[in-house]
Every structure is written in C-alpha cells, then in structure tokens.
Tab-separated table of C-alpha atoms and ligand atoms in Angstrom:
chain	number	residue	atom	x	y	z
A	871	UNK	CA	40.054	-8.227	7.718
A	872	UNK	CA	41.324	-6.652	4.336
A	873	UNK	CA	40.034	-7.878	1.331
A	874	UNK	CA	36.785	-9.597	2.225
A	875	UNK	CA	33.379	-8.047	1.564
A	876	UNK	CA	30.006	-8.341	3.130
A	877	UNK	CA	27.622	-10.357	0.789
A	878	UNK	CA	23.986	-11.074	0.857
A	879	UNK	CA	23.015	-14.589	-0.287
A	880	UNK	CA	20.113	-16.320	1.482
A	881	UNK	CA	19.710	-19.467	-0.671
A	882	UNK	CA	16.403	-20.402	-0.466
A	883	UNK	CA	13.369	-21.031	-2.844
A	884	UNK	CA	11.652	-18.024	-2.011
A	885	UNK	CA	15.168	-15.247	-2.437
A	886	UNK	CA	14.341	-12.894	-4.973
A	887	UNK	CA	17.227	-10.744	-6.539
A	888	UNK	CA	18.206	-7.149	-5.732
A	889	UNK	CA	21.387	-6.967	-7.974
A	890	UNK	CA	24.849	-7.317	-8.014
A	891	UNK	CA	27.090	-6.600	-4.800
A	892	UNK	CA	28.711	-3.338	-5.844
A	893	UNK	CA	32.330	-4.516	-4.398
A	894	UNK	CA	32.241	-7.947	-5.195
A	895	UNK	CA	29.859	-8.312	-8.189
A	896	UNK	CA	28.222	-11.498	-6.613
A	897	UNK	CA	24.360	-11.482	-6.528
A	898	UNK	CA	22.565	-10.466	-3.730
A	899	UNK	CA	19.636	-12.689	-3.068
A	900	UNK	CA	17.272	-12.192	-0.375
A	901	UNK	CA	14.261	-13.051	1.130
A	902	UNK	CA	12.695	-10.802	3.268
A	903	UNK	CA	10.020	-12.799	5.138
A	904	UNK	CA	13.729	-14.363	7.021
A	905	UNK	CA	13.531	-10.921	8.541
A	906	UNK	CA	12.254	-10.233	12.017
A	907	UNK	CA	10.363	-7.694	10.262
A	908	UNK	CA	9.971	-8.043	6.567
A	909	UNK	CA	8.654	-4.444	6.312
A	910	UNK	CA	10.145	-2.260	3.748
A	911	UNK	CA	10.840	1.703	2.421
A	912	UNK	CA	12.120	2.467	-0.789
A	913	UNK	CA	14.033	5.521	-0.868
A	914	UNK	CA	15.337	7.834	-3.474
A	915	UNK	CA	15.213	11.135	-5.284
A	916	UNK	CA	13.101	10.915	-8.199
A	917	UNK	CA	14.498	8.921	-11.232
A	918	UNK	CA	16.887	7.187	-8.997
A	919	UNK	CA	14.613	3.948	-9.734
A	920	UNK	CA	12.720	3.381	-7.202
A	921	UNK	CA	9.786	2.560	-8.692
A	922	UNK	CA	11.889	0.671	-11.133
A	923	UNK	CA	13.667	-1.277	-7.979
A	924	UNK	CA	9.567	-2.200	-6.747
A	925	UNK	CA	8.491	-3.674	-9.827
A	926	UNK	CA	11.557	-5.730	-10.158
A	927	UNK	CA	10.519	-7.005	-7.111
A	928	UNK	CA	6.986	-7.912	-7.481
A	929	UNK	CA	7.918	-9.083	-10.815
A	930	UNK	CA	10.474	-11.222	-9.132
A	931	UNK	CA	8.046	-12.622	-6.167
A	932	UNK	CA	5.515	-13.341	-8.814
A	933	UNK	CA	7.784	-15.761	-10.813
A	934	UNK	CA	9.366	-17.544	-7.960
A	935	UNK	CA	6.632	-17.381	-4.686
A	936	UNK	CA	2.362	-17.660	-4.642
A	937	UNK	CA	2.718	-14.500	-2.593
A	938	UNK	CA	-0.477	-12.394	-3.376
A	939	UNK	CA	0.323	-8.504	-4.925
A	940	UNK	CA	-1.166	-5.530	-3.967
A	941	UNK	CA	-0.618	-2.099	-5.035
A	942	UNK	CA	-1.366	1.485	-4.424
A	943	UNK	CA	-0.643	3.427	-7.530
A	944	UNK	CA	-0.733	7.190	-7.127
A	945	UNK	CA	0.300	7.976	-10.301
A	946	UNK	CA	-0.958	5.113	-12.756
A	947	UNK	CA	2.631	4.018	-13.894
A	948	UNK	CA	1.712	0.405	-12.567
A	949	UNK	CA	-0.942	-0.713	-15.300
A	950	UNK	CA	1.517	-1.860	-18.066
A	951	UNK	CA	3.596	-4.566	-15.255
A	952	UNK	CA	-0.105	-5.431	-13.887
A	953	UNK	CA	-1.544	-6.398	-17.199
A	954	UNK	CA	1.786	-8.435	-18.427
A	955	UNK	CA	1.284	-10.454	-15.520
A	956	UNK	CA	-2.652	-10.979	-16.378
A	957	UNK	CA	-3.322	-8.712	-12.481
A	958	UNK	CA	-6.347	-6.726	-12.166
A	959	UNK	CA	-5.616	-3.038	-12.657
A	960	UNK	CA	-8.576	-1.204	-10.682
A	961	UNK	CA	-9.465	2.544	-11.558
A	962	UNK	CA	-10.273	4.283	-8.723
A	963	UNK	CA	-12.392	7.662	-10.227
A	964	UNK	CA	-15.734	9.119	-11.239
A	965	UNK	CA	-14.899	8.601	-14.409
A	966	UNK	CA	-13.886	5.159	-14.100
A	967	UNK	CA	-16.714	2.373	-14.404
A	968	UNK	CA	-14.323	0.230	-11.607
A	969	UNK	CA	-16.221	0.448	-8.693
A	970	UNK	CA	-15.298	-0.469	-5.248
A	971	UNK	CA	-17.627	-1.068	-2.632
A	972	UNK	CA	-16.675	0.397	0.752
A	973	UNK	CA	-19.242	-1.692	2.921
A	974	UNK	CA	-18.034	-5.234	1.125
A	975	UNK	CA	-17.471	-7.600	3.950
A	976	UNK	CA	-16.603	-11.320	4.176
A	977	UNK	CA	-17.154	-14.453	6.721
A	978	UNK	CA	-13.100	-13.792	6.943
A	979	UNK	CA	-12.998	-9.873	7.825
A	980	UNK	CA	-11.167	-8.399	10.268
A	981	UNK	CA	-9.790	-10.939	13.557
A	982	UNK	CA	-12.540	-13.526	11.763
A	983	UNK	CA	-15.044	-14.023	14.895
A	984	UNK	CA	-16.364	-10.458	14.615
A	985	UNK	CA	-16.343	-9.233	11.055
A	986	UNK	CA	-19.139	-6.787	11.375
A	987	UNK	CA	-17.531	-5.257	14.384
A	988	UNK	CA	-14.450	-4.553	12.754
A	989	UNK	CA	-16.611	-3.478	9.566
A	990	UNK	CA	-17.973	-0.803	12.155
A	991	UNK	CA	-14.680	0.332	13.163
A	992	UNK	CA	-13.878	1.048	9.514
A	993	UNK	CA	-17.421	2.758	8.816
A	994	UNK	CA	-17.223	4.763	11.443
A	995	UNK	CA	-13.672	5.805	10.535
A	996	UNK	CA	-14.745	6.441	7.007
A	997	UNK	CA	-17.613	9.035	8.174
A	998	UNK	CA	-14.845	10.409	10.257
A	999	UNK	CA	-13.650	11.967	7.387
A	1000	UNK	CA	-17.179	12.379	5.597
A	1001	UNK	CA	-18.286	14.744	8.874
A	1002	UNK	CA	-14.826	16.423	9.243
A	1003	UNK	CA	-14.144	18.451	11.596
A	1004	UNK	CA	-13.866	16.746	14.863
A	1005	UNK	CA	-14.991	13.396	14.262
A	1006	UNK	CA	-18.494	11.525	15.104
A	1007	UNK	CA	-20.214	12.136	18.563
A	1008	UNK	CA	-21.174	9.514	20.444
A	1009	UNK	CA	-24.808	10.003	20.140
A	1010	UNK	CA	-23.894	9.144	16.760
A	1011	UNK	CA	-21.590	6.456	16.890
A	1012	UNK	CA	-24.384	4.510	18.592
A	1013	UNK	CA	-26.833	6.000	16.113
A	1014	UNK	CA	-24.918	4.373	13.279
A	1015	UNK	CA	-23.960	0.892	15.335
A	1016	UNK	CA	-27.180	0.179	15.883
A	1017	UNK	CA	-28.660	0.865	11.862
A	1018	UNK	CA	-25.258	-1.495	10.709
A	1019	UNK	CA	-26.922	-5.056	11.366
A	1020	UNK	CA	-29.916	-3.803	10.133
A	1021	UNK	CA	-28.239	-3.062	6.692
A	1022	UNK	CA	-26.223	-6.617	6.733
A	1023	UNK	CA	-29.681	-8.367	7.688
A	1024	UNK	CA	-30.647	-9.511	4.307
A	1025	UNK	CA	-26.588	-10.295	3.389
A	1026	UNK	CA	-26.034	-12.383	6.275
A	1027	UNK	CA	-29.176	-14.451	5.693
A	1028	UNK	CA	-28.440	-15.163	2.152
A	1029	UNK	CA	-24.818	-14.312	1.276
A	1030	UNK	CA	-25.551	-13.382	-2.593
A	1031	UNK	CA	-23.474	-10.683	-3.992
A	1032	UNK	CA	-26.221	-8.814	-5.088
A	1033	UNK	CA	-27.736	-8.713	-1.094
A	1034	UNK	CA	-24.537	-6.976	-0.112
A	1035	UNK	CA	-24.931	-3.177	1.173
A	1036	UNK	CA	-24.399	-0.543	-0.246
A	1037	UNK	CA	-23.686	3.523	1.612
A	1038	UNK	CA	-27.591	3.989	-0.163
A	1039	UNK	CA	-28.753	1.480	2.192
A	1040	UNK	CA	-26.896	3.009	5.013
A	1041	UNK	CA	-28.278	6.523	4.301
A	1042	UNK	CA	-31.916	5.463	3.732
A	1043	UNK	CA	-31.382	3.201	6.974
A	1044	UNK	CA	-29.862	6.681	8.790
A	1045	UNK	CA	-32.595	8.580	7.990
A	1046	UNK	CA	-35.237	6.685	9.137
A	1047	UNK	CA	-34.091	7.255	12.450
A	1048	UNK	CA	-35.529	9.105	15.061
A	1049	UNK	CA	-32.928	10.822	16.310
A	1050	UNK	CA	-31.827	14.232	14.659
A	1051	UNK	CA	-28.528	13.288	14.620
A	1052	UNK	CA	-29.696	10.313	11.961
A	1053	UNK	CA	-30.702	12.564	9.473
A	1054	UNK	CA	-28.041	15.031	10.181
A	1055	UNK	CA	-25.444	12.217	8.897
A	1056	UNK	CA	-27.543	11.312	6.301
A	1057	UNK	CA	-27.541	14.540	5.142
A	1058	UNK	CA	-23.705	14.971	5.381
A	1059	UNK	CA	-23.383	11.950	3.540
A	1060	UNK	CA	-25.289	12.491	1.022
A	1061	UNK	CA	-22.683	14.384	-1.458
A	1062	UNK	CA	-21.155	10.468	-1.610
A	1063	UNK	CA	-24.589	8.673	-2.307
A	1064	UNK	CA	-26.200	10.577	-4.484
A	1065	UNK	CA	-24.406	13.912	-4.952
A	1066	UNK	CA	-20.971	14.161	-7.307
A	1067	UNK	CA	-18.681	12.340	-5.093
A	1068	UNK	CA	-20.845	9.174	-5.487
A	1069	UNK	CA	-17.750	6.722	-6.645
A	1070	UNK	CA	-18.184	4.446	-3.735
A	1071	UNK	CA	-21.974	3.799	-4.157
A	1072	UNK	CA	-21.744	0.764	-6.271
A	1073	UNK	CA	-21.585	-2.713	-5.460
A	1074	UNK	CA	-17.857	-3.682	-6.467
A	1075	UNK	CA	-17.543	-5.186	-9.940
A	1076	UNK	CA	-14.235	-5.523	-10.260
A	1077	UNK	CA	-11.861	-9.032	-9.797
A	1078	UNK	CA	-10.509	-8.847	-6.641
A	1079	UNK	CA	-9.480	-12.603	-6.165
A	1080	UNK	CA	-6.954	-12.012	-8.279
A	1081	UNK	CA	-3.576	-12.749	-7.148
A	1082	UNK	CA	-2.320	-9.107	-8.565
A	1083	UNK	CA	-4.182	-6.049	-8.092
A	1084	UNK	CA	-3.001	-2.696	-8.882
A	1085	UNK	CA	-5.474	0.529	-7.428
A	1086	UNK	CA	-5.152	3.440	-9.898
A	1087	UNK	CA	-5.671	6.094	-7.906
A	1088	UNK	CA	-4.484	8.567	-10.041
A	1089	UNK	CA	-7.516	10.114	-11.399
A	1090	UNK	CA	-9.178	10.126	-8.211
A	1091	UNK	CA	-10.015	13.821	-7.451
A	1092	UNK	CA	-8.353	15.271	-4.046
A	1093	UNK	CA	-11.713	15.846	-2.153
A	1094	UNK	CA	-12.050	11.655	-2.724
A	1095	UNK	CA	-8.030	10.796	-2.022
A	1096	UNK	CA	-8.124	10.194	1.509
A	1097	UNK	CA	-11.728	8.445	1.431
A	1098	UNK	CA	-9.965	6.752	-1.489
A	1099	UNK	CA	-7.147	5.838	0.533
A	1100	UNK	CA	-9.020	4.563	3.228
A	1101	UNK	CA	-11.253	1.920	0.848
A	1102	UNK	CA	-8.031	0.856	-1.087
A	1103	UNK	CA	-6.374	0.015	2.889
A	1104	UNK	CA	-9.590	-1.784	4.054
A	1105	UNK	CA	-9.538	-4.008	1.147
A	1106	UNK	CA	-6.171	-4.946	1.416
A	1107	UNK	CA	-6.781	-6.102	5.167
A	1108	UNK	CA	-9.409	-7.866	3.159
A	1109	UNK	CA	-7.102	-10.104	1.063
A	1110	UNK	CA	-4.420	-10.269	4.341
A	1111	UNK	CA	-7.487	-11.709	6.351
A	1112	UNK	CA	-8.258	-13.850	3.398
A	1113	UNK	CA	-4.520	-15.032	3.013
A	1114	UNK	CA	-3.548	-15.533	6.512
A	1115	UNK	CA	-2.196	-18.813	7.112
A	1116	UNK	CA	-1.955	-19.338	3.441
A	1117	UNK	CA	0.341	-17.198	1.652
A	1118	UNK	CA	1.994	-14.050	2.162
A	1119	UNK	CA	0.245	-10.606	0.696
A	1120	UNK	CA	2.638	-7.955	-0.761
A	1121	UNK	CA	1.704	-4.509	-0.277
A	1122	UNK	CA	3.484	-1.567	-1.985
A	1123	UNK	CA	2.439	2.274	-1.398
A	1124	UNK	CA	4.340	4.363	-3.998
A	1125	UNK	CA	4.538	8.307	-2.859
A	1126	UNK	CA	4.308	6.895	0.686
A	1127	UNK	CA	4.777	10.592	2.036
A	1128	UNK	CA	0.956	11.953	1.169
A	1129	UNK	CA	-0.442	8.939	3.152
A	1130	UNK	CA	1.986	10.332	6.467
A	1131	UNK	CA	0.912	13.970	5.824
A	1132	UNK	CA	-2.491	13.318	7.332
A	1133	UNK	CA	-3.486	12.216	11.175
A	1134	UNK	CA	-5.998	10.175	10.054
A	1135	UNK	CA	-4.608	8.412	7.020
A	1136	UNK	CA	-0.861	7.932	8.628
A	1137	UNK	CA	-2.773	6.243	12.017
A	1138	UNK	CA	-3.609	3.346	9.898
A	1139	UNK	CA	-0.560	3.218	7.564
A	1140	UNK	CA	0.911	2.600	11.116
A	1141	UNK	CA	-1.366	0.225	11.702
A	1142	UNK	CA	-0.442	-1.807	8.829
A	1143	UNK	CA	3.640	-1.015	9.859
A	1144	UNK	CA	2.368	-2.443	13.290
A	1145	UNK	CA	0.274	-5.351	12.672
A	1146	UNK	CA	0.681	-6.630	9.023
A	1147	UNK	CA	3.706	-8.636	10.211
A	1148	UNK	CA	1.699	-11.354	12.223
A	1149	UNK	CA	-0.921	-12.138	9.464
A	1150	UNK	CA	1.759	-13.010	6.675
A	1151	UNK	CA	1.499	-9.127	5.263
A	1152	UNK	CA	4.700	-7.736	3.765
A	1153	UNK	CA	4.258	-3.580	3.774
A	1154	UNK	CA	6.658	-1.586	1.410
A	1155	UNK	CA	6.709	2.471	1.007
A	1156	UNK	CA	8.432	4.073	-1.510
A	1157	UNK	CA	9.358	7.577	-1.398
A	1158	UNK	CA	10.978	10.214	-2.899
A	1159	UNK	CA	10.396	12.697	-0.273
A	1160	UNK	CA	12.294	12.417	3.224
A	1161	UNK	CA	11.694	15.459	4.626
A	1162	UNK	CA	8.046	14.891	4.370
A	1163	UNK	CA	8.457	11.291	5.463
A	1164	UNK	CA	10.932	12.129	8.520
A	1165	UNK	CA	8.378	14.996	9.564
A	1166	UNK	CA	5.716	12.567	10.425
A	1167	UNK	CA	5.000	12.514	13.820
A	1168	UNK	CA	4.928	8.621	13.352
A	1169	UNK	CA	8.246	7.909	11.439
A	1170	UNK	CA	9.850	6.590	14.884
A	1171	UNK	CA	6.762	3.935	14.427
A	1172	UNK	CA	7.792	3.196	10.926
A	1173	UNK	CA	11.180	3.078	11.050
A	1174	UNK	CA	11.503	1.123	14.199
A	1175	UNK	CA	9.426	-1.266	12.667
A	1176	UNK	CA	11.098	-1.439	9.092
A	1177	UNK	CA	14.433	-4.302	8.888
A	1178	UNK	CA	14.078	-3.322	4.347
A	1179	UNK	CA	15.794	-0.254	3.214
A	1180	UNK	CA	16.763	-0.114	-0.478
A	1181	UNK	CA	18.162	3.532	-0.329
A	1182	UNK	CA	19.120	5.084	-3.668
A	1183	UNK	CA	20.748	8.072	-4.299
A	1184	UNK	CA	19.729	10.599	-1.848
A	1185	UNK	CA	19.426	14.534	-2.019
A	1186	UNK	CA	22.678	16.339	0.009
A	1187	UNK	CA	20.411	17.039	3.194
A	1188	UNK	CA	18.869	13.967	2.816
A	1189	UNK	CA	21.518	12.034	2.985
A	1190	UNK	CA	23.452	13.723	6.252
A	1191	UNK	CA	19.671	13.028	8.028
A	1192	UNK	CA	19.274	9.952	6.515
A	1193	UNK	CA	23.310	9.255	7.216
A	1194	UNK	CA	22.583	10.050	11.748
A	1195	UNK	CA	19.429	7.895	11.442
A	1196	UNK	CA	20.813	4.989	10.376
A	1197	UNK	CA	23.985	5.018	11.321
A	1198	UNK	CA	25.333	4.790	7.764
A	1199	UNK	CA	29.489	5.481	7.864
A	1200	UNK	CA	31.269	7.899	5.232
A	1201	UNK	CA	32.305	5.627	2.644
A	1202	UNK	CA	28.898	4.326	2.535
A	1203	UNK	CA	27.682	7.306	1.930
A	1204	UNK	CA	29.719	7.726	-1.188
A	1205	UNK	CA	26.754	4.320	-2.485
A	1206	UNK	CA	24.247	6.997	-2.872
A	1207	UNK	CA	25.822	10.189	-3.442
A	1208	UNK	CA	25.227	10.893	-7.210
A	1209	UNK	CA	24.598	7.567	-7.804
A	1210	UNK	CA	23.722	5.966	-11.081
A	1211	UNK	CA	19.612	5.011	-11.530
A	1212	UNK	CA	19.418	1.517	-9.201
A	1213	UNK	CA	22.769	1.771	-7.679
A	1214	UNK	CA	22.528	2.252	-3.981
A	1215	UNK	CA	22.716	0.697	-0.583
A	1216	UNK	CA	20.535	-1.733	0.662
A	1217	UNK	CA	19.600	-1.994	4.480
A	1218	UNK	CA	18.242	-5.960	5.308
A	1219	UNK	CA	18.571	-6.538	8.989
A	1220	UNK	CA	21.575	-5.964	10.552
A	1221	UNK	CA	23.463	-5.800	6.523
A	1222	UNK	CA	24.419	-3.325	4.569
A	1223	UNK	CA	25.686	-3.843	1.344
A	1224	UNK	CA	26.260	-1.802	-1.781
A	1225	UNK	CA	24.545	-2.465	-4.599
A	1226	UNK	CA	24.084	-1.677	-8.259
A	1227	UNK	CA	21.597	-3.332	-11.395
A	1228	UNK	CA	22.023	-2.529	-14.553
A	1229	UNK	CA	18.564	-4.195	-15.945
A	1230	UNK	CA	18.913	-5.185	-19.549
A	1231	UNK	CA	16.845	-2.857	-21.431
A	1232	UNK	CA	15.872	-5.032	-24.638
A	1233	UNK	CA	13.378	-7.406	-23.153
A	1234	UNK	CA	9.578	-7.195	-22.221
A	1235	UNK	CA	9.909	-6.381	-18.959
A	1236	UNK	CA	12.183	-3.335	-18.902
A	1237	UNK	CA	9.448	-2.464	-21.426
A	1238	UNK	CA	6.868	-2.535	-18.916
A	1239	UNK	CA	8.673	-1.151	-16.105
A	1240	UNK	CA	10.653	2.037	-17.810
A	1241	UNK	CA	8.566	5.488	-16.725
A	1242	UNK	CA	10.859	7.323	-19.263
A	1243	UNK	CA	8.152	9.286	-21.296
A	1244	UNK	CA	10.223	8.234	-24.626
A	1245	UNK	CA	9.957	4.700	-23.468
A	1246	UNK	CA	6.782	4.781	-22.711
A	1247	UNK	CA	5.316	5.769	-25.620
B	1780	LIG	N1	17.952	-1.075	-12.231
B	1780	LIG	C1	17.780	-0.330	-13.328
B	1780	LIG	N2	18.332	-0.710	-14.505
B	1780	LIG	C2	18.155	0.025	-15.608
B	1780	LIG	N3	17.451	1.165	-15.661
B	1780	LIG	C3	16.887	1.606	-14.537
B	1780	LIG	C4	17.024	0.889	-13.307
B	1780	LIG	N4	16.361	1.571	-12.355
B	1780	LIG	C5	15.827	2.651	-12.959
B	1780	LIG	N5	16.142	2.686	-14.260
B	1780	LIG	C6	15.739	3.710	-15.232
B	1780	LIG	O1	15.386	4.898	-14.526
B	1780	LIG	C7	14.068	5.293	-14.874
B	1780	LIG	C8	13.383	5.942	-13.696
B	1780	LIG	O2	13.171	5.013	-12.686
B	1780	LIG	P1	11.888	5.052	-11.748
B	1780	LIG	O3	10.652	5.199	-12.528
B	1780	LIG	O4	11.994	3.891	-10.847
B	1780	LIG	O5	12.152	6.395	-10.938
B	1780	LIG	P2	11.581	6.821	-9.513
B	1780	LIG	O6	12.723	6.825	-8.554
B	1780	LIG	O7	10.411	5.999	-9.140
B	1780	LIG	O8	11.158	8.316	-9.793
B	1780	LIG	P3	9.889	9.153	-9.256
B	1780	LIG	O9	10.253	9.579	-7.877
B	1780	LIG	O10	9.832	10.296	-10.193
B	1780	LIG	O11	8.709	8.264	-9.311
B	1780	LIG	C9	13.392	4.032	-15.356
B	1780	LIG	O12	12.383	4.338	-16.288
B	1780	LIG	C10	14.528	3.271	-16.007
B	1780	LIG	O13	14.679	3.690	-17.343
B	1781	LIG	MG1	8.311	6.369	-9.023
C-alpha cells in the first residue's frame, strides 16, 4: 500500500517511549514485557547513544512502572542517573569500602525450596574460577558440599545478619578437613580471604533492597572481573527470586561483549537469556562490539532468544552481518548507516520501525545521562 507506514503504539500503562517514528514522526511507545520474549541488545558503534538510549529507558520504567533496576556498569558512567533517582550505586573494588558478600543467601534463593543447594551450585562455580585450570574434582566438590551446612549452621538457626557466612568461615571450615584436598582449596583460596584480592570477604553493607542498584565495576582490577562478574549475576538472581510474582526486575549489562568472551562467564549470561523470562526478569545487553558479540559460540542462544533490538548506527561490516542475520532489507539499512546519535532502527517482535530522538538537552536528565567529557564536567 503506498503511503502508509508501520507504527509502534502499544497503549498501555506500562509503554515507555523510544522516540519518534522516523517516517511518520508519531511516537513509538512500547512495552516490552507484551513480547514473547522481552529480552533485549542494544547495538551501536560507540557514541551512537546507546548508553544514552538505556538510561532513557530505565529512566522511563522508573517514572511510569514499580519494575525493580539493576545494572552492571563497566565503566562507572551510571552513578550520576542512579543517584538522581535516590538508587544505590555499589563500588565494586579494593579500594572501595562497598562490600558485597558472595555467600549472602535468603529463605527466597534460587527455585525457593532448596536455597542452599542452589547456593552450592554458585560456590562451587565461583571456586571454579578461584582453582582455574580445569575446574574442581569431585573429591572436592563433595569436600566442599559437605563443610557448606556446616558454615550456614549458626545462620539458619538464628537468621541475624551478623550470623551470615562469610569465604573466612568457609576457608577455616576447609581446612579443618581431613582430606588433603581441604587444605589444598583452602590454600588456593586464600589470596581472596586474606591475601590482596580479599574484596569479597566482608559481610555486605551496602542497600540492596533498593529498587535501583547500579554495580560499579569499573575499578575492579582484571584478576577480580570475572569473580566480580559472577557475584554481581548471583545477586541479581537474588532480587529476581525476591521479585518473582511481584514485579518485574530490569537488568542491563553495558559492554555485553567481555561477559561472551569467556566460557564460564557467557554460560550463565545464557542462563539469564534462557531463564530470566519465566521469573518476571527483563535482560538487556548493550554493545558496541559485534564482531566480538557474533563470535560467541553462544550468540545463536542469545539471539534466538532476544524479540528487543534497538540497533543504532552500525560499522560498514557490521552492518552487511548484522543486515543477513536479521533479515534487515536495503532501505532499512540506510536507518543506521551514518546515522545521527539515537537515530536507528528498532527490532520489537515481528516490527521494525525507524526511529530517531532528539532528547532536549537543557533539562536535568540529559544532564545526568550525557557521557560527553565537556558535559560531564
Ligand atoms: N537520543 C539522544 N538525544 C540527544 N543526544 C543524544 C542521544 N543519544 C545520544 N546522545 C548524545 O551522544 C552522546 C553519546 O552517547 P552514549 O554515551 O549513549 O554513547 P555510546 O553509544 O554508549 O558509546 P560507547 O560505546 O562509547 O559507550 C551522549 O552523551 C549524548 O550527548
Ligand atoms: Mg556506552
């Protein structure tokens, strides 16, 4: 049919704005838990605004839903939104006097009927990547399964914050054992309990019922990233667990292409791609890199499992990938080829539409969102 254009309008409470349809200037309001799969990537080269097209979008779902915020900040450009809105912003560093405990653990954890066997799971993942190498043995698995409950003993009986465990507890409790293979692990953890890598052996004092919380990962050294990594994820299945049923939980992952370079750490970002869905989480990865992102052995995963692309202007050999991928015709193409900062095409479902958002630049918020160094400061 000549002259009509596709728009995006779901009118409901809960749409939150992505701009103005770049053919027909209407707004495009959407609301992505209508999707079979409200999971989401962000991409664009850098500056095209994606982080800018994120925050306008939490910002947005902060106004007008109770959804619950989470965020995985990389490179600390978060902080200023986070402390508008009165979130938590969480420094994640040795330097930092934010501490986050990797053993915390609620009535609510994991599937709810187990916690401390899905607490395991995550332990034992975590000294996965404190051994190296090829992973725990089983000798040692069932070394460490069966000092666990001892460690929660005092916690479960009196659920104080101070009773809660600590990895000190777990390494005194480790090398007690008889086995060799006890003090062996005790000894390989011991860089992270009383050594210099000892960020995570503190109970947490930080706010995490708060309905925003930003982790500020940014000064975390690279030996700690991926341990890091791994806390930051476990406490966000935290809050999901908590939330489920409730309200919706909001994750975003900026530089979404370090967590896919690893084995380890882009199993359970597929987990989250994978399960999130069916306990009210809504996942969303923002990248600037899709080589990176489309080399991951686990990309089919994500992008099978993603109905939420806001694509932005794209790189020339990112685009023709990007272009056979998702099936995106010629004169579509032209929506992010040199395209202004947030001007682009956005993917929801089975629509595409053009779209462009020029975000007035006098008021608070474009204030707290801008990453222009001149801005900034
Ligand atoms: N919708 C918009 N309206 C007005 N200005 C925008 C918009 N989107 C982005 N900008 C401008 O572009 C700048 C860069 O955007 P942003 O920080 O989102 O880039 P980015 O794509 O995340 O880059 P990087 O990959 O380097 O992190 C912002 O500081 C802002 O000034
Ligand atoms: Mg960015």
């Amino acid at each position: 049919m000549p002259f009509t254009t596709e728009e995006l309008f779901i009118n409901s409470s809960n749409s939150l704005y992505y701009g103005l349809n770049a053919l027909s200037h209407n707004l495009i309001m959407a609301d992505r838990k209508k999707l079979k799969n409200p999971n989401g990537l962000i991409l664009g080269t850098p500056g095209s605004g994606k982080s800018f097209s994120a925050k306008r979008e939490m910002a947005n779902a902060i106004l007008v839903t109770d959804d619950d915020v989470i965020i995985c900040d990389p490179e600390g450009e978060y902080g200023n939104l986070v402390r508008q809105f009165k979130g938590e912003v969480i420094k994640v560093s040795s330097k930092s006097k934010d501490y986050l405990n990797p053993l915390d653990i609620n009535s609510n954890y994991g599937d709810g009927d187990a916690p401390l066997k899905d607490k395991a799971n995550f332990i034992m993942s975590m000294l996965e990547l404190v051994v190296g190498g090829s992973g725990l043995t089983a000798e040692e698995k069932s070394v460490i399964d069966r000092c666990l409950p001892k460690i929660y003993e005092k916690y479960f009986e009196n659920p104080e914050p101070c009773n809660m465990p600590i990895l000190q507890d777990l390494y005194d409790m480790l090398k007690g054992q008889e086995e060799k293979v006890g003090k062996k692990l005790a000894t390989e953890m011991e860089i992270y309990v009383s050594g210099s890598l000892n960020v995570f052996n503190h109970r947490s004092n930080v706010d995490l019922n708060k309905k925003l919380l930003c982790f500020d990962i940014k000064e975390l050294g690279s030996q700690l990233k991926k341990i890091g990594m791994l806390v930051i994820q476990d406490q966000v299945w935290n809050k999901v667990s908590q939330n489920r049923g409730n309200k919706s939980t909001r994750y975003y992952i900026d530089e979404f292409h370090l967590l896919l370079k690893d084995e380890q750490t882009a199993s359970y970002s597929v987990e989250i791609w994978k399960r999130f869905r069916k306990w009210g989480g809504i996942p969303t990865g923002i990248t600037q890199n899709v080589k990176d992102l489309l080399m991951s052995k686990e990309i089919e995963n994500i992008f099978d499992n993603t109905d939420f692309v806001l694509m932005l202007n794209q790189a020339s050999g990112d685009r023709e990938i990007l272009a056979r991928k998702l099936k995106i015709s010629l004169p579509q193409l032209r929506y992010v080829t040199n395209s202004n900062e947030g001007e682009g095409l956005l993917f929801f479902g089975n629509t595409i539409v053009p779209f462009l958002d020029k975000f007035p630049k006098d008021t608070i918020l474009y204030q707290k969102m801008t990453t222009k160094p001149e801005e900034v400061r």
